mmCIF file of N, CA and C in Angstrom:
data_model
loop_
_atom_site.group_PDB
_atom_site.id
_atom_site.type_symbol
_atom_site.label_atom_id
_atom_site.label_comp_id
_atom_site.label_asym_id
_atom_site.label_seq_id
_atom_site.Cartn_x
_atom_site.Cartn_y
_atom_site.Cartn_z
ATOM 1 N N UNK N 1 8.267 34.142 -20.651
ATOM 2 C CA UNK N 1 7.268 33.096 -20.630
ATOM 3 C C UNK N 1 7.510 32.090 -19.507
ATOM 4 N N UNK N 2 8.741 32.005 -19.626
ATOM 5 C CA UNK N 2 9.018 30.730 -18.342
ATOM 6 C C UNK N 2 8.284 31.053 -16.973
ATOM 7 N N UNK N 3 8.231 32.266 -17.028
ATOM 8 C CA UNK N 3 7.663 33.080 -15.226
ATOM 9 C C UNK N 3 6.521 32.892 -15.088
ATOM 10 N N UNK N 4 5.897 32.814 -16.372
ATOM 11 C CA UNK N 4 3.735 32.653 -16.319
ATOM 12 C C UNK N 4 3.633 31.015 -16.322
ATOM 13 N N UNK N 5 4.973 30.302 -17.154
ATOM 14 C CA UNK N 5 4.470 28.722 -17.179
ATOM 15 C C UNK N 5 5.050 27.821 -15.860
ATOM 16 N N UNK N 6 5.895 28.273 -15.175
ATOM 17 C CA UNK N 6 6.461 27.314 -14.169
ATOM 18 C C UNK N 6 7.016 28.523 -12.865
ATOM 19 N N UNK N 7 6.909 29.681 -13.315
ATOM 20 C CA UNK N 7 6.973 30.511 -11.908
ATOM 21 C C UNK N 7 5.962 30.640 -10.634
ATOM 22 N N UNK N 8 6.626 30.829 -9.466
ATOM 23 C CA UNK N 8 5.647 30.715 -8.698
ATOM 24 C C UNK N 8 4.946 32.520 -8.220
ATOM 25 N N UNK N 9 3.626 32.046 -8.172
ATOM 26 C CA UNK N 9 3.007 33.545 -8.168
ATOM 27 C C UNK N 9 2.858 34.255 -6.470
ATOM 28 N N UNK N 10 3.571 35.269 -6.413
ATOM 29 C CA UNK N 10 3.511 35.688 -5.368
ATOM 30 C C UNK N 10 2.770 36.758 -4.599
ATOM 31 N N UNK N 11 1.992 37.842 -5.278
ATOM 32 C CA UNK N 11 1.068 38.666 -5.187
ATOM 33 C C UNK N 11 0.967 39.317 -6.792
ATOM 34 N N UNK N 12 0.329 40.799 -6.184
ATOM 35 C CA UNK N 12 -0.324 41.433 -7.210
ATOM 36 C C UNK N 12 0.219 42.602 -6.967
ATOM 37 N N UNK N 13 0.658 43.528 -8.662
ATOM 38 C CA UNK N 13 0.865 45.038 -8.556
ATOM 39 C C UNK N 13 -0.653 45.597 -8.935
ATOM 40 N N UNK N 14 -0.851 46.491 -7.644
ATOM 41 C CA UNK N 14 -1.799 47.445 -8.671
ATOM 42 C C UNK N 14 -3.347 46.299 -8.925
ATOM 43 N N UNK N 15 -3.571 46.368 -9.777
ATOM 44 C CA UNK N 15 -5.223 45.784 -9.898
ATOM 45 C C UNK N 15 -4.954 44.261 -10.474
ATOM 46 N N UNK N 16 -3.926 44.371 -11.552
ATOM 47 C CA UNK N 16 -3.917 43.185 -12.555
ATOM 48 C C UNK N 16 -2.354 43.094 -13.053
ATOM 49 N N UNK N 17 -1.640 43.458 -12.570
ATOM 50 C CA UNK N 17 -0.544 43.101 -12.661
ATOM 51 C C UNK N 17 0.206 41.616 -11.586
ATOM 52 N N UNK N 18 0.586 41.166 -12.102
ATOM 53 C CA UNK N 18 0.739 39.305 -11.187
ATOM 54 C C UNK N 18 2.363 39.299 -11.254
ATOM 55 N N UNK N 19 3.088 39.510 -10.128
ATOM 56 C CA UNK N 19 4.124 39.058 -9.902
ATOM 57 C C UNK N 19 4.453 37.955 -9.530
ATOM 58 N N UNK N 20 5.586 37.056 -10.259
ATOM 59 C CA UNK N 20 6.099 35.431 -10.364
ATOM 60 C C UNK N 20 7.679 35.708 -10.032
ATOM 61 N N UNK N 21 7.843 34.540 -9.007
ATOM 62 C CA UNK N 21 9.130 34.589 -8.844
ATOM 63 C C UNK N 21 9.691 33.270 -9.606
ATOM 64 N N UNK N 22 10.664 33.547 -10.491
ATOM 65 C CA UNK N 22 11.314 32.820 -11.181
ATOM 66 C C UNK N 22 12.837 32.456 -10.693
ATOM 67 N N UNK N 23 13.089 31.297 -11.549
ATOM 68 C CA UNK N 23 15.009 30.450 -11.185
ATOM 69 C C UNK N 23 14.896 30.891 -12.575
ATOM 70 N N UNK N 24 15.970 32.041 -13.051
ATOM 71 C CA UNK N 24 16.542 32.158 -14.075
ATOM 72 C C UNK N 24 18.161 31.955 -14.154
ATOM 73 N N UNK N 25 18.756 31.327 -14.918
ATOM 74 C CA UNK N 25 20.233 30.891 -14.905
ATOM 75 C C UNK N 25 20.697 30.950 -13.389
ATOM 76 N N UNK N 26 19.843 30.089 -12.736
ATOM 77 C CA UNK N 26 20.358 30.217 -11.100
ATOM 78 C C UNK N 26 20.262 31.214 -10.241
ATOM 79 N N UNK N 27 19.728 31.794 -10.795
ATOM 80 C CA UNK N 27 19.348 33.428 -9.706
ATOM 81 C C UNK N 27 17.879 33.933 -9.464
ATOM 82 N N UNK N 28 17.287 33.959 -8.770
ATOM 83 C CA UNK N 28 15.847 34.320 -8.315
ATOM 84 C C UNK N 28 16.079 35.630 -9.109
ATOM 85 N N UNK N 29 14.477 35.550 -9.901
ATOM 86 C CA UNK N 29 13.915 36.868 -10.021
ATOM 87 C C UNK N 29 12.851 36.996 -9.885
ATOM 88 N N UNK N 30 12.723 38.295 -9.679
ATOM 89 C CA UNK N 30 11.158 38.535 -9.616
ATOM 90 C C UNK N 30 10.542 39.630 -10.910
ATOM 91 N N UNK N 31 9.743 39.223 -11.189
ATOM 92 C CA UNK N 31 8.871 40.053 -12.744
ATOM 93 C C UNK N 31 7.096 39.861 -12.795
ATOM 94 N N UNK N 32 7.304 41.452 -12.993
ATOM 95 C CA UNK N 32 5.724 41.848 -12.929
ATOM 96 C C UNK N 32 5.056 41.631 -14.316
ATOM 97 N N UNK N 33 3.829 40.966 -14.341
ATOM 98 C CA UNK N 33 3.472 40.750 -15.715
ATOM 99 C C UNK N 33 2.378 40.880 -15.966
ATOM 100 N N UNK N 34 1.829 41.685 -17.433
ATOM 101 C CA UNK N 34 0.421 41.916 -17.222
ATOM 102 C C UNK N 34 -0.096 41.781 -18.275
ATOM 103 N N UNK N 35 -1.314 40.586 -18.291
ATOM 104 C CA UNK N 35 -2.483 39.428 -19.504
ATOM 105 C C UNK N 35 -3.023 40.258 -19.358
ATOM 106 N N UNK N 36 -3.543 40.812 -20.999
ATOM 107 C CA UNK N 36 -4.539 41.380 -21.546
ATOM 108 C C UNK N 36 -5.935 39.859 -21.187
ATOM 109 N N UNK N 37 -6.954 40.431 -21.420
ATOM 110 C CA UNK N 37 -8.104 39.486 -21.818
ATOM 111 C C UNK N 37 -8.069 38.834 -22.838
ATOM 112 N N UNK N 38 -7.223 38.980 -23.558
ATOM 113 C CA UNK N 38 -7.451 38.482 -24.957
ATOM 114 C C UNK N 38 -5.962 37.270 -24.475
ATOM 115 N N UNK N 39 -5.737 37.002 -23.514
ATOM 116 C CA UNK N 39 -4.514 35.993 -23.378
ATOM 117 C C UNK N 39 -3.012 36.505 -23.722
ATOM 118 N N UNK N 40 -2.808 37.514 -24.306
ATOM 119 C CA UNK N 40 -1.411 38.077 -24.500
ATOM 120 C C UNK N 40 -0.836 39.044 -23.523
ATOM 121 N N UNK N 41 0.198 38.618 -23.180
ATOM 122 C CA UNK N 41 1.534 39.818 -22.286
ATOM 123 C C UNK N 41 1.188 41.251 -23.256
ATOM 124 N N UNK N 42 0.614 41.729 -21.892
ATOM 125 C CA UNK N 42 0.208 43.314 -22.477
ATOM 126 C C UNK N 42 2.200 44.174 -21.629
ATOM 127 N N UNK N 43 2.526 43.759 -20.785
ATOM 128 C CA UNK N 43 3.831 44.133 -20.500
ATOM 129 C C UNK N 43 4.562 43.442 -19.569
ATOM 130 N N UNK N 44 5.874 43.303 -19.404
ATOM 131 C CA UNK N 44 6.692 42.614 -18.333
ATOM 132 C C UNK N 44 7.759 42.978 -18.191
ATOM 133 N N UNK N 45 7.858 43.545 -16.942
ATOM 134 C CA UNK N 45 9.100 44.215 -16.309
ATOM 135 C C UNK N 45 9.469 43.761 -14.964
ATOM 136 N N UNK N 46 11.098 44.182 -14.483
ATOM 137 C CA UNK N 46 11.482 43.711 -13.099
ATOM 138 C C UNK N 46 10.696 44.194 -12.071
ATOM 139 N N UNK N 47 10.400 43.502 -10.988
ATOM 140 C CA UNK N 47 9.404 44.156 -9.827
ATOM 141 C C UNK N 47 10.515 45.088 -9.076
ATOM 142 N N UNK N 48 9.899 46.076 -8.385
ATOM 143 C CA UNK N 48 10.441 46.991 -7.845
ATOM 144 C C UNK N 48 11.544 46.291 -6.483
ATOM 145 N N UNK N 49 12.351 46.545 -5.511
ATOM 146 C CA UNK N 49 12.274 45.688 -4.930
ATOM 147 C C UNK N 49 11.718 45.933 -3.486
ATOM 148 N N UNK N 50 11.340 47.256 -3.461
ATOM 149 C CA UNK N 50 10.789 47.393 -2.303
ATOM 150 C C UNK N 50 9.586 46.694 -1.751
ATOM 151 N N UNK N 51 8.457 46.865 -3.322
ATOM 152 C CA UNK N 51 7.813 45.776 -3.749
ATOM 153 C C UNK N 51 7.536 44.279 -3.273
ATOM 154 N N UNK N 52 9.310 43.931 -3.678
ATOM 155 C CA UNK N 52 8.997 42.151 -3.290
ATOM 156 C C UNK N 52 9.399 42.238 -1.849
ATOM 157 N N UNK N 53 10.346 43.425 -0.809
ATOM 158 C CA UNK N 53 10.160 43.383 0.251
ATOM 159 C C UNK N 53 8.834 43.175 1.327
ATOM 160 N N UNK N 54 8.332 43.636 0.632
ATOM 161 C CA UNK N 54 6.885 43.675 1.357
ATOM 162 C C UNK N 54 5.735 42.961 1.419
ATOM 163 N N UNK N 55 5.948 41.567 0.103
ATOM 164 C CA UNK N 55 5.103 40.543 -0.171
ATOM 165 C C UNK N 55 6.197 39.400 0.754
ATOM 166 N N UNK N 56 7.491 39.653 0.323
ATOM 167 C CA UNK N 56 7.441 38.335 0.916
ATOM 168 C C UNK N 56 8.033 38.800 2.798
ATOM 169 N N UNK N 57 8.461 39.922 3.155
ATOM 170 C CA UNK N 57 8.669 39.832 4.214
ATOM 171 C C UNK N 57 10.007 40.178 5.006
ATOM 172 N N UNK N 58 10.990 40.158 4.113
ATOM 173 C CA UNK N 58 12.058 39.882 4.091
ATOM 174 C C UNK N 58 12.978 41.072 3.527
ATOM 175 N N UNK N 59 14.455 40.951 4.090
ATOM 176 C CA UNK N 59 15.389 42.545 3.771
ATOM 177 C C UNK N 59 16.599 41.354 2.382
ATOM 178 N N UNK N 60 15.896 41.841 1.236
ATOM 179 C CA UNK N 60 16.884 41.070 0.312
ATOM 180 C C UNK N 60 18.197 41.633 0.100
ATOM 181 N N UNK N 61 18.368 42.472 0.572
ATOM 182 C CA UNK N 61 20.110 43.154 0.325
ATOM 183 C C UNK N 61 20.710 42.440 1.398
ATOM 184 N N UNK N 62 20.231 41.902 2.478
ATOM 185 C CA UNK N 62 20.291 40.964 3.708
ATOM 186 C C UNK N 62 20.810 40.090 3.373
ATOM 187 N N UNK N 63 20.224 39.396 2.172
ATOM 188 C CA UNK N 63 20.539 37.668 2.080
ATOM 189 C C UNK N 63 21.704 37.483 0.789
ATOM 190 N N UNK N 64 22.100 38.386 -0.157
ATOM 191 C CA UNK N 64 23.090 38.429 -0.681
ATOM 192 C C UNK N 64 24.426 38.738 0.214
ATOM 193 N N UNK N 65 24.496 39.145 1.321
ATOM 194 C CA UNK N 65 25.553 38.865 2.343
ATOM 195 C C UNK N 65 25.831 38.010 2.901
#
């Protein structure tokens, strides 16, 4: 929940899936999440990371060095 209420949204998987990058216990994550119409988390899982390579731009195995 924290990722849909104060994460910041960074693109889209697929049609309707909304990836948010979150500060969880101090560590960036990223999680794909997907609202039914009816307002409920129909599912939420880690984004791929090739994925968040490509929205945001960047080589993340890079910046943990």
């Amino acid at each position: 929940m924290k990722a849909i209420t104060i994460g910041q949204l960074i693109g889209t998987q697929g049609t309707s899936r909304s990836i948010y990058k979150v500060d969880y216990q101090g560590e960036i994550q990223y999680i794909s999440i997907d609202i039914g119409s009816n307002g409920y988390v129909v599912s939420a899982n880690p984004t791929p990371r090739k994925l968040i390579q490509r929205f945001l731009g960047e080589d993340l195995d890079e910046k943990k060095n």
